[in-house]
PDB file of C-alpha atoms in Angstrom:
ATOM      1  CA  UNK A   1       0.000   0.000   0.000  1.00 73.00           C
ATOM      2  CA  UNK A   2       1.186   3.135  -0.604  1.00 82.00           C
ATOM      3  CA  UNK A   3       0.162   5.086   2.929  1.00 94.00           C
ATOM      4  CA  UNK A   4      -0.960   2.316   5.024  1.00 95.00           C
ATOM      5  CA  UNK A   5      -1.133   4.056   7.782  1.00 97.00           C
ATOM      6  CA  UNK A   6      -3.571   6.481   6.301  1.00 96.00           C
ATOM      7  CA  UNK A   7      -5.681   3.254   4.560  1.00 96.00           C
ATOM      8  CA  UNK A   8      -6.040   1.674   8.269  1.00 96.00           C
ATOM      9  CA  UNK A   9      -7.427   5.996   9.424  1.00 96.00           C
ATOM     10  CA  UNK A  10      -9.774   5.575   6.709  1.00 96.00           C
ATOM     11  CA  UNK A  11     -10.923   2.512   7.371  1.00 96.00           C
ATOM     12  CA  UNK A  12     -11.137   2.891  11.363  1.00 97.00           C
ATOM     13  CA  UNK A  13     -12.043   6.580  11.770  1.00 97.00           C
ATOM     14  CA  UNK A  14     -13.671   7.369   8.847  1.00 97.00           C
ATOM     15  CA  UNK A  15     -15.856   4.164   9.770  1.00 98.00           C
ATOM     16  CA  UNK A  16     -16.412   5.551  13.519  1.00 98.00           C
ATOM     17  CA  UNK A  17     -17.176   8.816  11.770  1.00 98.00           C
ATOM     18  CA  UNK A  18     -20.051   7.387   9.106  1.00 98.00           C
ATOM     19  CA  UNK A  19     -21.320   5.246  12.186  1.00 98.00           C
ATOM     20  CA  UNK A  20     -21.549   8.323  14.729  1.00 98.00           C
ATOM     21  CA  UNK A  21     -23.131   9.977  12.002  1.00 98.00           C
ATOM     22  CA  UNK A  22     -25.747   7.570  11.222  1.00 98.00           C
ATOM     23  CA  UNK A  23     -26.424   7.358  14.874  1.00 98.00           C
ATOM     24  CA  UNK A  24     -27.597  10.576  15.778  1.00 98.00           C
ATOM     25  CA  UNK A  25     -29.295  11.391  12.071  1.00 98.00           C
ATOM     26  CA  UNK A  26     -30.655   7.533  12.686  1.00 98.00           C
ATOM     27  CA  UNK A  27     -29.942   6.819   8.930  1.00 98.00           C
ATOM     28  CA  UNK A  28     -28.625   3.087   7.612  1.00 98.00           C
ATOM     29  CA  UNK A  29     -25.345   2.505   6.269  1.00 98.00           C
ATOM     30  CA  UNK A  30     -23.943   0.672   3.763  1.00 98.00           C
ATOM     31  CA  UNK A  31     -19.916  -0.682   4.538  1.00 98.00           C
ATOM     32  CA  UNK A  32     -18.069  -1.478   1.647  1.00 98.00           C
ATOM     33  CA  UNK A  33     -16.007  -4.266   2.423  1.00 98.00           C
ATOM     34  CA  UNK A  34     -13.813  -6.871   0.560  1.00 98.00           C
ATOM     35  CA  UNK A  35     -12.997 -10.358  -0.346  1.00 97.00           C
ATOM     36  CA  UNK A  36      -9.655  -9.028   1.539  1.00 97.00           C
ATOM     37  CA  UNK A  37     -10.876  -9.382   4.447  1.00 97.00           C
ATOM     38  CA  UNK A  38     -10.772 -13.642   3.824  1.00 98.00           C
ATOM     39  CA  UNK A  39      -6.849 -12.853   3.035  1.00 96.00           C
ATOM     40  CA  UNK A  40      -5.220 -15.971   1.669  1.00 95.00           C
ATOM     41  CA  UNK A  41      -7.606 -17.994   1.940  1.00 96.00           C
ATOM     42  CA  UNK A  42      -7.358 -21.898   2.887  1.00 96.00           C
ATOM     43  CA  UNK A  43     -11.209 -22.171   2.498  1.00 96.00           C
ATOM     44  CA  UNK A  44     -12.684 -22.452  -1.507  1.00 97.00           C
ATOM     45  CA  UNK A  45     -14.197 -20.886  -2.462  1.00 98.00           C
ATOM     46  CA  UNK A  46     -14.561 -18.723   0.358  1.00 98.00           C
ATOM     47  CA  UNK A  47     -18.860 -17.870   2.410  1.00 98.00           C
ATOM     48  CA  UNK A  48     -19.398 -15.228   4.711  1.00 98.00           C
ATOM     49  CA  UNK A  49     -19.147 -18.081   7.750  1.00 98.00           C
ATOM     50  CA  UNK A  50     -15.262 -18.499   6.598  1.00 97.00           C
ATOM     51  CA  UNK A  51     -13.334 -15.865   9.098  1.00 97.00           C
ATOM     52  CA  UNK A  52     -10.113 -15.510   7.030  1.00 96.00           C
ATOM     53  CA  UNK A  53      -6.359 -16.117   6.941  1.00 96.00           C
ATOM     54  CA  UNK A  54      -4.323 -12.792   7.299  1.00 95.00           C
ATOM     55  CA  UNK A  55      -1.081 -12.001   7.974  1.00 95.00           C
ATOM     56  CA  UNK A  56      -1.637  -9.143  10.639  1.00 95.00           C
ATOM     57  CA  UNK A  57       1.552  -7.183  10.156  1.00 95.00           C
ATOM     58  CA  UNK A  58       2.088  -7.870   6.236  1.00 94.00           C
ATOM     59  CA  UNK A  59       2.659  -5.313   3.620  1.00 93.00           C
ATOM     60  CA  UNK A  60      -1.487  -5.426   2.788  1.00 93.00           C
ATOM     61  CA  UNK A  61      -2.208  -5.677   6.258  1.00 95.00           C
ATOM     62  CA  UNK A  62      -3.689  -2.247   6.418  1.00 96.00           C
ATOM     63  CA  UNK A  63      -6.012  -2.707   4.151  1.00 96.00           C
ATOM     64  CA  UNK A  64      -7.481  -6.346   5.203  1.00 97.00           C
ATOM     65  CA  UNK A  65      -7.307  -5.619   9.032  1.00 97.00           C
ATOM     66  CA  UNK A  66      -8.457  -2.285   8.332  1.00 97.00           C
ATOM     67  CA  UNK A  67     -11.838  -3.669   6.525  1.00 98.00           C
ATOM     68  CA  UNK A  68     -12.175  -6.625   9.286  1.00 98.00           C
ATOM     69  CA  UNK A  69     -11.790  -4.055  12.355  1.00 98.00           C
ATOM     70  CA  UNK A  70     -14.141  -1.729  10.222  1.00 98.00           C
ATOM     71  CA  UNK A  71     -16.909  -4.737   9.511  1.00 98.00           C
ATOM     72  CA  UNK A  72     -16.537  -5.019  14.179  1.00 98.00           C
ATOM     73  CA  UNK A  73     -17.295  -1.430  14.616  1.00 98.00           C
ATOM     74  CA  UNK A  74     -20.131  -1.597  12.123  1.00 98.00           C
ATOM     75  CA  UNK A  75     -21.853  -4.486  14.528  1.00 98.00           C
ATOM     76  CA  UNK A  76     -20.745  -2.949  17.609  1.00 98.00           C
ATOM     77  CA  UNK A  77     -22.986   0.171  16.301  1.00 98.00           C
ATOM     78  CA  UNK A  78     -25.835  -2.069  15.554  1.00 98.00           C
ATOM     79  CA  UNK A  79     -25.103  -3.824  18.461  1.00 98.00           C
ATOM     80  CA  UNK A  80     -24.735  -0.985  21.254  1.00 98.00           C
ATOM     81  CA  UNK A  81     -26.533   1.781  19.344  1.00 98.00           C
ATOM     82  CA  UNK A  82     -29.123   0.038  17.059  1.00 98.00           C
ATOM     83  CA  UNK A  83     -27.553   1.622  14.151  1.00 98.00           C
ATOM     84  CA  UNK A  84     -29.038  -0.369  11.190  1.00 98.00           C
ATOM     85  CA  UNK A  85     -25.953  -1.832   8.799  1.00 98.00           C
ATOM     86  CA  UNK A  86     -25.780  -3.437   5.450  1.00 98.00           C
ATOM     87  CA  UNK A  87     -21.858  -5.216   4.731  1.00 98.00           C
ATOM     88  CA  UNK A  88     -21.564  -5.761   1.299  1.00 98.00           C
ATOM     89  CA  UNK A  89     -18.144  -8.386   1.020  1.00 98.00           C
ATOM     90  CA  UNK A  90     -17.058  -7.126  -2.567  1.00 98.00           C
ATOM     91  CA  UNK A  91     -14.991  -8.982  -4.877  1.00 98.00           C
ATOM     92  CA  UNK A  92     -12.542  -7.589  -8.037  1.00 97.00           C
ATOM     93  CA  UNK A  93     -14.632  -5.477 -10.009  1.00 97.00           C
ATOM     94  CA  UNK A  94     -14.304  -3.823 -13.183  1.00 97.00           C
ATOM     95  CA  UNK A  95     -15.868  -1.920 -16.130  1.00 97.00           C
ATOM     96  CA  UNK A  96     -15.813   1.518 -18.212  1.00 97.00           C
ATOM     97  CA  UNK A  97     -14.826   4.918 -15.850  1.00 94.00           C
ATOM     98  CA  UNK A  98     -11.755   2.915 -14.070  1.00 93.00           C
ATOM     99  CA  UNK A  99      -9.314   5.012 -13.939  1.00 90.00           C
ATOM    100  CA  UNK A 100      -6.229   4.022 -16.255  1.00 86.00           C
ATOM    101  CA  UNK A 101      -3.715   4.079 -13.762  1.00 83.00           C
ATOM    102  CA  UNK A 102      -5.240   2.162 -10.691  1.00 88.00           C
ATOM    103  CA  UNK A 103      -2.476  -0.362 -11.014  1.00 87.00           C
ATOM    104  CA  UNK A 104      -5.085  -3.114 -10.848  1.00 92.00           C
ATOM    105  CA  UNK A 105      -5.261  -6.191 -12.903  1.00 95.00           C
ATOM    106  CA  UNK A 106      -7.617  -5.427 -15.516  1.00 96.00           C
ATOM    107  CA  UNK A 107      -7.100  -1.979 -16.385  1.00 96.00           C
ATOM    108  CA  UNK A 108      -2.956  -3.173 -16.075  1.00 96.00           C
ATOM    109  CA  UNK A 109      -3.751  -5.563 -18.681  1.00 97.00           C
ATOM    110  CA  UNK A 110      -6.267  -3.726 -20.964  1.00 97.00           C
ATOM    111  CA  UNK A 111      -3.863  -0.875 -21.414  1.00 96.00           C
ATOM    112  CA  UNK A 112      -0.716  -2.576 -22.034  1.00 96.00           C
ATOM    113  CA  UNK A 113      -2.405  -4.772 -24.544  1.00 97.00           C
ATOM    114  CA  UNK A 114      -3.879  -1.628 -26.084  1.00 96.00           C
ATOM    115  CA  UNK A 115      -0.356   0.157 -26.167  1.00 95.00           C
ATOM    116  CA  UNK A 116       1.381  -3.566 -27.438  1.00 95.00           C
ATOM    117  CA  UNK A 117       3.576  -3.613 -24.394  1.00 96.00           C
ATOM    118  CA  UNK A 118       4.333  -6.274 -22.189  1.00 97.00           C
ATOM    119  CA  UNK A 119       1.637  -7.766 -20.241  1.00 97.00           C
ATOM    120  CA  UNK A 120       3.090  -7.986 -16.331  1.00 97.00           C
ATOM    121  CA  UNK A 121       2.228 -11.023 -14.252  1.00 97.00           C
ATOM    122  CA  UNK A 122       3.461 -11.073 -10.558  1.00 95.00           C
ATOM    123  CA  UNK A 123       3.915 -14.934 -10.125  1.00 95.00           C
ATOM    124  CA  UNK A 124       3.644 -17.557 -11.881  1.00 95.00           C
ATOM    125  CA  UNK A 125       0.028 -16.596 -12.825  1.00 96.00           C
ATOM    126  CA  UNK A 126      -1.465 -19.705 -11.344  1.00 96.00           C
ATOM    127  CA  UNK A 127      -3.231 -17.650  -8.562  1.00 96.00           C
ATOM    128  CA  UNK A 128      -7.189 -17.036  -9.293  1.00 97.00           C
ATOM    129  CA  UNK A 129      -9.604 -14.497  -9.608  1.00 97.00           C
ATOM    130  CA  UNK A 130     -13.311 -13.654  -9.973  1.00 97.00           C
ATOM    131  CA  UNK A 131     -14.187 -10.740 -11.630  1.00 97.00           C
ATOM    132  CA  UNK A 132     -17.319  -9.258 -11.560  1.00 98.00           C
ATOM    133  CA  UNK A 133     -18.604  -6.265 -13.778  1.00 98.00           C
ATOM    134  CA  UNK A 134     -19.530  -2.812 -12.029  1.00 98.00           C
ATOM    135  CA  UNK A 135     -23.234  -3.024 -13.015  1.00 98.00           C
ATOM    136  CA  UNK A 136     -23.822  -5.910 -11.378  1.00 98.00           C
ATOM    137  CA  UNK A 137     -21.970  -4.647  -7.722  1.00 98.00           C
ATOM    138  CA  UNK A 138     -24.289  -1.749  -8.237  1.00 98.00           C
ATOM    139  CA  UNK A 139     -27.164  -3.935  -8.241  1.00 98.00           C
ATOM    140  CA  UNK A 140     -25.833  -5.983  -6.016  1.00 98.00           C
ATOM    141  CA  UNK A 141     -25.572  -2.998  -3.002  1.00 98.00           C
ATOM    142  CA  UNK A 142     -29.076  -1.657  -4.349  1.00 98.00           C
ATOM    143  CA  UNK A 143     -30.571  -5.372  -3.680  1.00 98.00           C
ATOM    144  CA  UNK A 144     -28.682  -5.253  -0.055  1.00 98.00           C
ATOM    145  CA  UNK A 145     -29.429  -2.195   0.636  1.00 98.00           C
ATOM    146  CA  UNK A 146     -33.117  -2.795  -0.136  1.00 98.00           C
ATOM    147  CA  UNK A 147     -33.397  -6.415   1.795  1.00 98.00           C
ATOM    148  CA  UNK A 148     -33.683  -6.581   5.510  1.00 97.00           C
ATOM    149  CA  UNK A 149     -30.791  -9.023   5.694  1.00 98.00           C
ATOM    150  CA  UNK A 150     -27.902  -7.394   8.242  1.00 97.00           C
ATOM    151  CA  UNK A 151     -25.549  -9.846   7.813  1.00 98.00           C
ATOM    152  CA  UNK A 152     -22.030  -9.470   5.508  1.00 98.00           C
ATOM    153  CA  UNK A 153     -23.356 -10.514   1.655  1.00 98.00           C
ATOM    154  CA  UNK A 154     -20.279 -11.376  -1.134  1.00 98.00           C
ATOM    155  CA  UNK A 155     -21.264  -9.305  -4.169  1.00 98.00           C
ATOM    156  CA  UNK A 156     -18.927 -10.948  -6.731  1.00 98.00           C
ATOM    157  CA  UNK A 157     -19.356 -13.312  -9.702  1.00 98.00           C
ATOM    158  CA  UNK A 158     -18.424 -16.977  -8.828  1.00 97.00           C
ATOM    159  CA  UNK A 159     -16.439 -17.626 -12.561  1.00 97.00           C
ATOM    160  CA  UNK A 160     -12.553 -17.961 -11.882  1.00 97.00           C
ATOM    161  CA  UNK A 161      -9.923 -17.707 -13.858  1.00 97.00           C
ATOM    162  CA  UNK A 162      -6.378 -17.859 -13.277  1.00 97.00           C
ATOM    163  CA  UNK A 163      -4.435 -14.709 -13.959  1.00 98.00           C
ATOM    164  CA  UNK A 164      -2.920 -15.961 -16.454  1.00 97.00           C
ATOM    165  CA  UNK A 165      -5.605 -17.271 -18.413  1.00 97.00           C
ATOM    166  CA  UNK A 166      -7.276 -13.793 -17.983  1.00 97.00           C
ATOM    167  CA  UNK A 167      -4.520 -12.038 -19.568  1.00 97.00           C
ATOM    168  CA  UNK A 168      -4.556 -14.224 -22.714  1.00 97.00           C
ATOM    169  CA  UNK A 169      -8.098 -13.633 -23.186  1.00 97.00           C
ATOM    170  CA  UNK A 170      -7.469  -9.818 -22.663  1.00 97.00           C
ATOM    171  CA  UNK A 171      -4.173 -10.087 -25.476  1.00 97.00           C
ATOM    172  CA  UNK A 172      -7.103 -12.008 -27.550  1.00 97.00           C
ATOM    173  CA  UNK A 173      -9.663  -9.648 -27.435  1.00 97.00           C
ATOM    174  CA  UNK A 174      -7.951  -6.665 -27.939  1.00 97.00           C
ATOM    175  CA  UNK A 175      -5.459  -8.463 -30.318  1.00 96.00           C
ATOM    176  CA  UNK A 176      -2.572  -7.600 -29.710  1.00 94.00           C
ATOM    177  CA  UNK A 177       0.831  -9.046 -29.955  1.00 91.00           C
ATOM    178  CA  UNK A 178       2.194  -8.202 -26.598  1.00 96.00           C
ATOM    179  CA  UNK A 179       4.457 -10.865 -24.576  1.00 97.00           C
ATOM    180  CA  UNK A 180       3.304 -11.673 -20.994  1.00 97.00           C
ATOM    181  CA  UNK A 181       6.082 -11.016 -18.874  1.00 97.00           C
ATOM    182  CA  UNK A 182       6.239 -12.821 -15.106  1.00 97.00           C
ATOM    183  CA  UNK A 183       7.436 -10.560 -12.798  1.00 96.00           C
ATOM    184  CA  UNK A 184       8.536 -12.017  -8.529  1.00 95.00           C
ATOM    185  CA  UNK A 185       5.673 -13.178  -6.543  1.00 94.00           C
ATOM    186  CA  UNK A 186       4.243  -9.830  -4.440  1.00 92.00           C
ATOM    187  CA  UNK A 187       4.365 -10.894  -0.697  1.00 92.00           C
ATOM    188  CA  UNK A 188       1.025 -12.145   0.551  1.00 91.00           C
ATOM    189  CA  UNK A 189      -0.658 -12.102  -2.698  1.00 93.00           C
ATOM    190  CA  UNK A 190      -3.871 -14.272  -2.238  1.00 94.00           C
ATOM    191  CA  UNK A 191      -3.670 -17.239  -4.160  1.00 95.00           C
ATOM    192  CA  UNK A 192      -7.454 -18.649  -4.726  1.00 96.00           C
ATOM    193  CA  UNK A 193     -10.266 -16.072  -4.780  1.00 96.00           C
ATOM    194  CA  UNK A 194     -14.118 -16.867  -5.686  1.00 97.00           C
ATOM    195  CA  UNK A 195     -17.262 -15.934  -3.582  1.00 98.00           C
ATOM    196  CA  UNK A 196     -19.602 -18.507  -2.621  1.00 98.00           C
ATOM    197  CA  UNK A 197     -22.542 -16.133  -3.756  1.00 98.00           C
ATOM    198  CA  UNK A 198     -25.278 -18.948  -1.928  1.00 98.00           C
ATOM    199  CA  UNK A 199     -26.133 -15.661   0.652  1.00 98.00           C
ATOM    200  CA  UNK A 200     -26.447 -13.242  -1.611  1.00 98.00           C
ATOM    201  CA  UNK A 201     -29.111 -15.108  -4.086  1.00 98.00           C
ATOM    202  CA  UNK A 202     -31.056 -16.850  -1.121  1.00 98.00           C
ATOM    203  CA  UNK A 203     -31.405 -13.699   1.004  1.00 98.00           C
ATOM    204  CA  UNK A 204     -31.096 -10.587  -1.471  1.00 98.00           C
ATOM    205  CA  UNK A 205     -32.529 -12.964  -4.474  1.00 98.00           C
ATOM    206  CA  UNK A 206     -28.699 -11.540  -6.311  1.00 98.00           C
ATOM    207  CA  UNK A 207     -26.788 -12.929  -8.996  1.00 98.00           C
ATOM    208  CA  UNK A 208     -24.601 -11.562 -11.516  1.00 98.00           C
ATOM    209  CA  UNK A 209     -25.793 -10.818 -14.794  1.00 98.00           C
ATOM    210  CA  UNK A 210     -22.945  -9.471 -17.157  1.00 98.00           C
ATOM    211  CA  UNK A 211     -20.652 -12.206 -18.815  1.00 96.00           C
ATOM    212  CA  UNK A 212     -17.187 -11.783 -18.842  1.00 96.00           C
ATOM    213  CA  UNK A 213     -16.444 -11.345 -22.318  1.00 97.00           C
ATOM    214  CA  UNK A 214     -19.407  -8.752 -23.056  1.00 98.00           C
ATOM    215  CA  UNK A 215     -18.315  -6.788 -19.659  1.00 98.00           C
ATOM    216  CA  UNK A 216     -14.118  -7.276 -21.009  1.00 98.00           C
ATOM    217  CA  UNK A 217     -14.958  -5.915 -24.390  1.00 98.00           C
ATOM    218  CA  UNK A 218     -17.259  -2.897 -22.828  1.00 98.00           C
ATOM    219  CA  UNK A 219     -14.473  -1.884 -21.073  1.00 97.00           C
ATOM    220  CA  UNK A 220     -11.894  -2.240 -23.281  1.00 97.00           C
ATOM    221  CA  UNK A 221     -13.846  -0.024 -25.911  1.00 97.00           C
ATOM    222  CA  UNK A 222     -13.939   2.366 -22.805  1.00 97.00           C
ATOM    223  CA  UNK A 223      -9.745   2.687 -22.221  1.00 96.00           C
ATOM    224  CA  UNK A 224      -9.451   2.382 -26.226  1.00 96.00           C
ATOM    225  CA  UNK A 225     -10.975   5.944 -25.988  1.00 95.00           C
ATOM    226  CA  UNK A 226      -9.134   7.241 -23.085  1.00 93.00           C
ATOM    227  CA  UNK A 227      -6.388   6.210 -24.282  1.00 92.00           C
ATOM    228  CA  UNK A 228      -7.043   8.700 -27.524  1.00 89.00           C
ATOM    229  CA  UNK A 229      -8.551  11.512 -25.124  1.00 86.00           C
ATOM    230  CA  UNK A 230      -5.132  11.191 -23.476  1.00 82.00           C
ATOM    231  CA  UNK A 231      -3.052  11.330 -27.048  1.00 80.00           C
ATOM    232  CA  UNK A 232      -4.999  14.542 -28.026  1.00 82.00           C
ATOM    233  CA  UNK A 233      -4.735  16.058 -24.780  1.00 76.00           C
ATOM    234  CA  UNK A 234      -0.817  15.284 -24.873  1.00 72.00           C
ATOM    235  CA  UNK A 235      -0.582  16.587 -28.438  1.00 68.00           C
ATOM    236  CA  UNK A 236      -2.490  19.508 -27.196  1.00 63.00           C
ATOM    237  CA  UNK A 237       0.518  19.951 -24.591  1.00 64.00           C
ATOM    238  CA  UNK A 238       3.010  19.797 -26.980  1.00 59.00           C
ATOM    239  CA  UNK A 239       1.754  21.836 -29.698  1.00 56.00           C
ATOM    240  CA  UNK A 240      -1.038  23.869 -28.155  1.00 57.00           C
ATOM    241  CA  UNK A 241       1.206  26.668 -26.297  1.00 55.00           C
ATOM    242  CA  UNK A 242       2.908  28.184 -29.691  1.00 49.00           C
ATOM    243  CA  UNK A 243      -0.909  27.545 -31.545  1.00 50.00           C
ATOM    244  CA  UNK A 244      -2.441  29.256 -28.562  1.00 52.00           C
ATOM    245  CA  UNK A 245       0.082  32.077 -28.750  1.00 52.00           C
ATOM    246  CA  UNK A 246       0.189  32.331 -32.554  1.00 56.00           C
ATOM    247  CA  UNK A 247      -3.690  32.609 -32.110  1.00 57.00           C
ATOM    248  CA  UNK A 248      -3.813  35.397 -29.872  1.00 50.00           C
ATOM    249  CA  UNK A 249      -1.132  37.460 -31.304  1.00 57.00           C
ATOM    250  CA  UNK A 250      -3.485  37.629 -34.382  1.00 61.00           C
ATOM    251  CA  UNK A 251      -5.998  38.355 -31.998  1.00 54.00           C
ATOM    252  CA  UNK A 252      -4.218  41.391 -31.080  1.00 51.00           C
ATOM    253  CA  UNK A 253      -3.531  42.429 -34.204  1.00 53.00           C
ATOM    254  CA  UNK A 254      -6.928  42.526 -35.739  1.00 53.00           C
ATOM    255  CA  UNK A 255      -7.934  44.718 -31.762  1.00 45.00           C
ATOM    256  CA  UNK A 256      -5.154  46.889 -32.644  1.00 46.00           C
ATOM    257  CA  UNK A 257      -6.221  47.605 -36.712  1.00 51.00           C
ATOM    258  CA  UNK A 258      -9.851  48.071 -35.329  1.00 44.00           C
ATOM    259  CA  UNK A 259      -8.889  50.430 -32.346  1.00 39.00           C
ATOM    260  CA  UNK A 260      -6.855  52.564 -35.165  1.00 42.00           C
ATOM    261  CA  UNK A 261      -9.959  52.453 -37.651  1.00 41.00           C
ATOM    262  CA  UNK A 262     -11.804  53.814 -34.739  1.00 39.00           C
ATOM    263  CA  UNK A 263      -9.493  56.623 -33.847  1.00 36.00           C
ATOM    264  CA  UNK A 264      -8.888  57.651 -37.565  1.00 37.00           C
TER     265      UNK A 264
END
């Protein structure tokens, strides 16, 4: 993480804050929380009964432990206060309006597929995923939020792939000829991820909608145009100052003809 110690302030006083809030304005409150808080998990695929397997004082310790302690103040509230609480348990999503330099695995791959550069694997790409697409989280929360269930729901779609299989079919949609590069193993990366989604359907009557290829090629339509936005706007950049200039200098020229029309 890049400021962990201002990830585990978000998560534990910005939590207290919402909470406190809710409390005295006696509103409900949606937590989004994350299929980090299972950690590594040695349970597959992993239900909301499953408590985890984290390494407390790991490099993405502050963001697991920081969702878990977060998730105990939201039932302490509910508990103690009768603060009403909705936990969503949110796996990888993805879809148009990520932003292109979130460093996570599909807008990593998308974009250096688009751009023909290497496609970067930490691993041995073996480890797996689910990835759901953003419309269906949204419904997902909506449905939760809706329901009078008050227990933590996974919102995530139960397909897995391994990360290396989901790069290929990136490089194959997109067509590209980029090489996928394995990079060293990140410490602590999780190596099996998929939601047992039995909660979510039985309780919020939830499932995923989007398939993976229609949501992969939605988005990748989306970064092909940001990616030309950003060309333009770096074009712009490079030539825009002198056009700018050359513009207004003419500008100022035709003022100054008028003004001494006007005069004469």
């Amino acid at each position: 993480m890049f400021n962990p110690v201002k990830t585990l302030k978000t998560n534990t006083m910005g939590t207290i804050n919402v909470l406190g809030l809710a409390k005295r304005v006696h509103a409900k409150v949606l937590f989004a929380s994350t299929s980090e808080v299972y950690g590594d998990p040695e349970q597959h695929p992993q239900d909301e009964e499953y408590w985890g397997h984290v390494n407390p004082i790991g490099p993405r310790a502050c963001y697991d432990e920081g969702k878990r302690v977060a998730e105990t103040l939201c039932y302490s509230f509910a508990k103690q206060d009768h603060v009403e609480v909705r936990v969503a348990r949110i796996f990888n999503t993805y879809g148009p309006r990520m932003h292109m330099s979130d460093g996570r695995v599909v807008s990593n791959f998308i974009l250096q597929s688009l751009q023909n550069e290497p496609i970067t694997i930490y691993g041995a790409g073996n480890q797996t995923r689910s990835f759901q697409y953003v419309s269906d989280l949204v419904d997902g929360l909506l449905a939760l939020m809706n329901s009078n269930y008050s227990l933590p729901v996974n919102i995530g779609n139960p397909e897995e792939h391994t990360i290396l299989s989901f790069a290929e079919i990136i490089r194959n949609l997109i067509g590209t000829s980029s090489k996928i590069v394995l990079l060293p193993k990140m410490e602590d990366d999780p190596q099996r991820r998929k939601p047992n989604i039995t909660r979510a359907l039985t309780y919020i009557g939830w499932q995923p909608k989007v398939g993976m290829l229609d949501g992969l090629n939605r988005t990748i339509e989306y970064f092909k145009a940001e990616l030309s936005h950003a060309k333009r706007k770096e074009s712009f950049n490079v030539y825009g100052h002198s056009a700018s200039k050359k513009s207004l200098d003419q500008d100022l020229a035709k003022f100054s003809d008028r003004k001494q029309h006007n005069t004469l």
